[in-house]
Amino acid sequence: MNQPRVTVIGAGLAGSEAAWQIAERGVPVTLYEMRPVRKTPAHHTDQFAELVCSNSLRANGLTNAVGVLKEEMRMMNSLIMYAADKHAVPAGGALAVDREGFSKEVTDQLKNHPLVEVRNEEFTSIPEEGITIIATGPLTSPELSEKIKALMGEEYFYFYDAAAPIVEKDTIDMNKVYLASRYDKGEAAYLNCPMTEEEFNAFYEALITAETAELKEFEKEIYFEGCMPIEVMMKRGKQTALFGPMKPVGLPDPRTGKTPYAVIQLRQDNAAGTLYNIVGFQTHLKWGEQKRVFQMIPGLENAEFVRYGVMHRNTFINSPKLLQPTYQLQGRSNLFFAGQMTGVEGYVESAASGLIAGVNAALTALEQDTILFPNETALGSMAHYITTADSKHFQPMNANFGLFPPLEKRIRNKKEKNEVIAQRAIDALRSFVESGATKRS
């Protein structure tokens, strides 16, 4: 009897992870990626799992929910985590990667897997037969979007993500910046651009009056807080930035011993350390305006921008109405969804959804029961949230400790509480794995 083949549409973070999990369980998989046949407004390469926003996978420790999620994924033989750990660059207490090395690693691993067949062509319909995972992401082609809408009978929600500019390190005035991580956590991994109150006020006025790029035919703007354009944030008031991406707390200037009025951080963007991105400065200002305004930042007066910030649309479905915690479409067990289009927000969360969808698609192909990851785990709590949240007000969600079930015993100290939740999650997943529930074929 021939082994059923699973189809995965989209080779982003979620689709790549899903394909890997399926193949690693002995099930053949066909992975479709429309690039380079058809480009998107946000992608710059033809590689799988391209990081189109920041190069950071966020916090790496177990005192942060996304750190717990990453550790759980490592326990599940995650390809995305393997590639991220292998191509990590200095980022203090966070996990940041050399984006080119990371994407190439994922691409090579999948293309060289004996059970993975890669097809570079656009997929414009949803197969009726066979097992399929749709992981086409926030930039799903209009043709496939219409097919998904017709299938679900639900209108999409949409919002915009924004990517931050990247500058060449050699063009940064190192006499005006200093190396440090906030509160001295981890190694000193960020270049910090200090501002006086006068400099901040001038920068603020320039930014909020700068000309933005046209949003084409889109009807209204709905920004997810985690990737909000800096100019939109600043228009909420000066204090918004001072408590956000320009927060000076924990970053005293070693040359003066004093904390600046405001600080803008630059984070290493590649392994060679030749590129730095402006942390939290996602934007959709016109390119000429970006150069004019961002060169007002101390140290960046003569900076060369290798990539300006760009805006792109993100699309996600009403998962509480449509999906099961296995990431299967309700009423159609052979069709799965994964990635940001399910309403998970963030690189790691997207890959994690692909991991769960991939495991369950493989089990379906093997005619075995699908599995629900324990709610006590980061993997399970995220799946539970996006499929049980209020469907009338559903919005994208990052991994966070608020999604986990409460502890039986109340712990007042936040750090201690999070550590207990994290350990409970790791223990729960370990027991789940050891029970054989996630076992490969």
Coordinates of N, CA and C in Angstrom, one line a residue, residues 62-164:
L62 N 13.9 31.0 30.1 CA 12.7 30.4 30.5 C 11.8 31.3 31.4
T63 N 12.3 32.6 31.6 CA 11.5 33.5 32.4 C 10.6 34.3 31.4
N64 N 10.6 34.0 30.2 CA 9.8 34.6 29.1 C 9.0 33.5 28.4
A65 N 7.7 33.7 28.1 CA 6.9 32.7 27.5 C 7.4 32.3 26.1
V66 N 8.0 33.2 25.3 CA 8.5 32.8 24.0 C 9.7 32.0 24.2
G67 N 10.5 32.2 25.3 CA 11.7 31.4 25.6 C 11.2 30.0 25.9
V68 N 10.1 29.8 26.6 CA 9.6 28.5 26.9 C 9.2 27.8 25.6
L69 N 8.5 28.5 24.8 CA 8.0 28.0 23.5 C 9.2 27.5 22.7
K70 N 10.3 28.2 22.6 CA 11.4 27.8 21.9 C 12.0 26.5 22.4
E71 N 12.1 26.5 23.8 CA 12.7 25.3 24.4 C 11.8 24.0 24.1
E72 N 10.5 24.2 24.1 CA 9.6 23.1 23.8 C 9.8 22.7 22.4
M73 N 10.0 23.6 21.5 CA 10.2 23.3 20.1 C 11.5 22.5 19.9
R74 N 12.5 22.9 20.6 CA 13.8 22.1 20.6 C 13.5 20.7 21.0
M75 N 12.7 20.5 22.0 CA 12.3 19.1 22.5 C 11.6 18.3 21.5
M76 N 10.9 19.1 20.5 CA 10.2 18.4 19.5 C 11.0 18.3 18.2
N77 N 12.3 18.5 18.2 CA 13.1 18.3 17.0 C 12.8 19.3 15.9
S78 N 12.6 20.6 16.4 CA 12.2 21.7 15.4 C 13.3 22.0 14.5
L79 N 13.0 22.1 13.2 CA 14.0 22.5 12.2 C 14.3 24.0 12.4
I80 N 13.2 24.8 12.6 CA 13.4 26.2 12.8 C 14.3 26.6 13.9
M81 N 14.2 25.9 15.0 CA 15.0 26.1 16.2 C 16.5 25.6 15.9
Y82 N 16.6 24.5 15.3 CA 17.9 24.0 14.9 C 18.7 25.0 14.1
A83 N 18.0 25.6 13.1 CA 18.6 26.6 12.2 C 18.9 27.8 12.9
A84 N 18.0 28.2 13.8 CA 18.2 29.5 14.6 C 19.4 29.4 15.5
D85 N 19.5 28.3 16.2 CA 20.6 28.1 17.2 C 21.9 28.0 16.4
K86 N 21.9 27.4 15.3 CA 23.1 27.2 14.5 C 23.6 28.5 13.9
H87 N 22.7 29.4 13.6 CA 23.1 30.7 13.0 C 22.8 31.9 13.8
A88 N 22.9 31.7 15.2 CA 22.6 32.8 16.1 C 23.7 33.9 16.0
V89 N 23.3 35.1 16.3 CA 24.3 36.2 16.4 C 24.1 36.9 17.7
P90 N 25.1 37.6 18.2 CA 25.0 38.2 19.6 C 23.8 39.1 19.7
A91 N 23.0 38.9 20.8 CA 21.8 39.8 21.0 C 21.4 39.8 22.4
G92 N 22.4 39.8 23.3 CA 22.1 39.9 24.8 C 21.3 38.7 25.2
G93 N 20.2 38.9 25.9 CA 19.4 37.8 26.3 C 18.4 37.3 25.3
A94 N 18.5 37.7 24.1 CA 17.6 37.3 23.0 C 18.2 36.4 22.1
L95 N 17.4 35.7 21.2 CA 18.0 34.9 20.2 C 17.7 35.6 18.8
A96 N 18.8 36.1 18.3 CA 18.8 36.7 16.9 C 19.6 35.9 16.0
V97 N 19.3 36.0 14.7 CA 20.0 35.1 13.8 C 20.6 35.9 12.6
D98 N 21.6 35.3 11.9 CA 22.0 35.8 10.6 C 20.9 35.4 9.7
R99 N 20.2 36.3 9.1 CA 19.0 35.9 8.4 C 19.3 35.1 7.1
E100 N 20.3 35.4 6.4 CA 20.7 34.7 5.2 C 21.1 33.3 5.6
G101 N 22.0 33.1 6.6 CA 22.4 31.8 7.0 C 21.3 30.9 7.5
F102 N 20.4 31.6 8.3 CA 19.2 30.9 8.8 C 18.3 30.3 7.7
S103 N 17.9 31.2 6.8 CA 17.0 30.8 5.7 C 17.7 29.7 4.8
K104 N 18.9 29.9 4.5 CA 19.6 28.9 3.7 C 19.7 27.5 4.4
E105 N 19.9 27.5 5.7 CA 19.9 26.3 6.4 C 18.6 25.5 6.3
V106 N 17.5 26.3 6.5 CA 16.2 25.7 6.5 C 15.9 25.1 5.1
T107 N 16.3 25.9 4.1 CA 16.1 25.5 2.7 C 16.8 24.3 2.3
D108 N 18.1 24.3 2.7 CA 19.0 23.1 2.4 C 18.5 21.8 3.1
Q109 N 18.1 21.9 4.3 CA 17.7 20.8 5.1 C 16.4 20.1 4.4
L110 N 15.5 21.0 4.0 CA 14.3 20.5 3.4 C 14.5 19.9 2.0
K111 N 15.3 20.6 1.2 CA 15.6 20.2 -0.2 C 16.4 18.9 -0.2
N112 N 17.1 18.6 0.8 CA 18.0 17.4 0.9 C 17.3 16.3 1.7
H113 N 16.1 16.5 2.2 CA 15.4 15.4 2.9 C 14.8 14.5 1.9
P114 N 15.1 13.2 2.0 CA 14.6 12.2 1.0 C 13.1 12.1 0.9
L115 N 12.3 12.5 1.9 CA 10.9 12.4 1.8 C 10.2 13.8 1.5
V116 N 11.0 14.8 1.2 CA 10.4 16.1 0.8 C 10.6 16.4 -0.7
E117 N 9.5 16.6 -1.3 CA 9.6 17.1 -2.7 C 9.2 18.6 -2.8
V118 N 10.1 19.4 -3.4 CA 9.8 20.8 -3.4 C 9.4 21.2 -4.8
R119 N 8.3 22.0 -4.9 CA 7.8 22.5 -6.2 C 7.7 24.0 -6.1
N120 N 8.4 24.7 -7.0 CA 8.3 26.1 -7.0 C 7.2 26.6 -8.0
E121 N 6.0 26.6 -7.6 CA 4.9 27.0 -8.4 C 3.8 27.5 -7.5
E122 N 3.0 28.4 -8.1 CA 1.9 29.0 -7.3 C 0.7 28.0 -7.2
F123 N 0.1 28.0 -6.0 CA -1.0 27.1 -5.7 C -2.2 28.0 -5.6
T124 N -3.2 27.8 -6.5 CA -4.3 28.8 -6.6 C -5.7 28.1 -6.2
S125 N -5.6 26.8 -5.8 CA -6.9 26.1 -5.4 C -6.6 25.3 -4.2
I126 N -7.7 24.9 -3.5 CA -7.6 24.0 -2.3 C -8.0 22.6 -2.7
P127 N -7.1 21.6 -2.6 CA -7.4 20.3 -3.0 C -8.6 19.7 -2.2
E128 N -9.4 19.0 -2.9 CA -10.6 18.3 -2.3 C -10.1 17.0 -1.6
E129 N -9.2 16.3 -2.2 CA -8.7 15.0 -1.7 C -7.3 15.2 -1.1
G130 N -7.0 14.2 -0.3 CA -5.7 14.2 0.3 C -5.6 15.1 1.5
I131 N -4.4 15.1 2.2 CA -4.2 15.9 3.4 C -3.4 17.1 3.0
T132 N -3.9 18.3 3.3 CA -3.2 19.6 2.9 C -3.1 20.5 4.1
I133 N -1.9 21.2 4.2 CA -1.7 22.2 5.2 C -1.5 23.5 4.4
I134 N -2.3 24.5 4.7 CA -2.2 25.8 4.0 C -1.4 26.7 5.0
A135 N -0.2 27.1 4.6 CA 0.6 27.9 5.4 C 1.2 29.1 4.6
T136 N 0.3 29.7 3.8 CA 0.7 30.7 2.9 C 1.0 32.1 3.5
G137 N 0.7 32.2 4.7 CA 1.1 33.4 5.4 C 0.3 34.7 5.2
P138 N 0.8 35.8 5.7 CA 0.1 37.0 5.6 C 0.0 37.6 4.2
L139 N 0.8 37.1 3.3 CA 0.8 37.6 1.9 C 0.3 36.6 1.0
T140 N -0.7 35.8 1.4 CA -1.4 34.9 0.5 C -1.9 35.5 -0.8
S141 N -1.6 34.9 -1.9 CA -2.0 35.5 -3.2 C -3.5 35.7 -3.3
P142 N -3.9 36.7 -4.0 CA -5.3 37.1 -4.1 C -6.2 35.9 -4.6
E143 N -5.7 35.1 -5.5 CA -6.4 34.0 -6.0 C -6.7 32.9 -5.0
L144 N -5.7 32.5 -4.2 CA -5.9 31.6 -3.1 C -6.7 32.1 -2.0
S145 N -6.5 33.4 -1.7 CA -7.3 34.1 -0.7 C -8.8 34.0 -1.0
E146 N -9.2 34.2 -2.2 CA -10.6 34.1 -2.6 C -11.1 32.7 -2.4
K147 N -10.3 31.7 -2.7 CA -10.7 30.3 -2.6 C -10.9 30.0 -1.1
I148 N -10.0 30.5 -0.2 CA -10.1 30.2 1.2 C -11.4 30.9 1.8
K149 N -11.6 32.1 1.3 CA -12.8 32.9 1.8 C -14.1 32.1 1.4
A150 N -14.1 31.6 0.1 CA -15.3 30.9 -0.4 C -15.5 29.6 0.4
L151 N -14.4 29.0 0.8 CA -14.5 27.7 1.5 C -15.1 28.0 2.9
M152 N -14.6 29.0 3.6 CA -14.9 29.3 5.0 C -16.2 30.0 5.1
G153 N -16.6 30.8 4.1 CA -17.8 31.6 4.3 C -17.6 32.7 5.3
E154 N -16.3 33.1 5.6 CA -15.9 34.1 6.5 C -15.0 35.1 5.9
E155 N -15.3 36.4 6.2 CA -14.4 37.4 5.7 C -13.1 37.4 6.5
Y156 N -12.0 37.7 5.8 CA -10.7 37.9 6.4 C -10.7 39.2 7.3
F157 N -9.9 39.1 8.3 CA -9.4 40.4 9.0 C -8.1 40.7 8.3
Y158 N -7.6 41.9 8.5 CA -6.3 42.2 8.0 C -5.7 43.3 8.8
F159 N -4.4 43.4 8.8 CA -3.6 44.4 9.4 C -2.3 44.6 8.7
Y160 N -1.5 45.5 9.1 CA -0.2 45.8 8.4 C 1.0 45.5 9.4
D161 N 2.0 44.9 8.9 CA 3.2 44.8 9.6 C 4.2 45.7 9.0
A162 N 5.2 46.2 9.7 CA 6.2 47.1 9.2 C 7.6 46.7 9.6
A163 N 8.5 46.7 8.6 CA 9.9 46.3 8.8 C 10.8 47.5 9.1
A164 N 11.8 47.3 10.0 CA 12.7 48.4 10.3 C 13.8 48.6 9.3

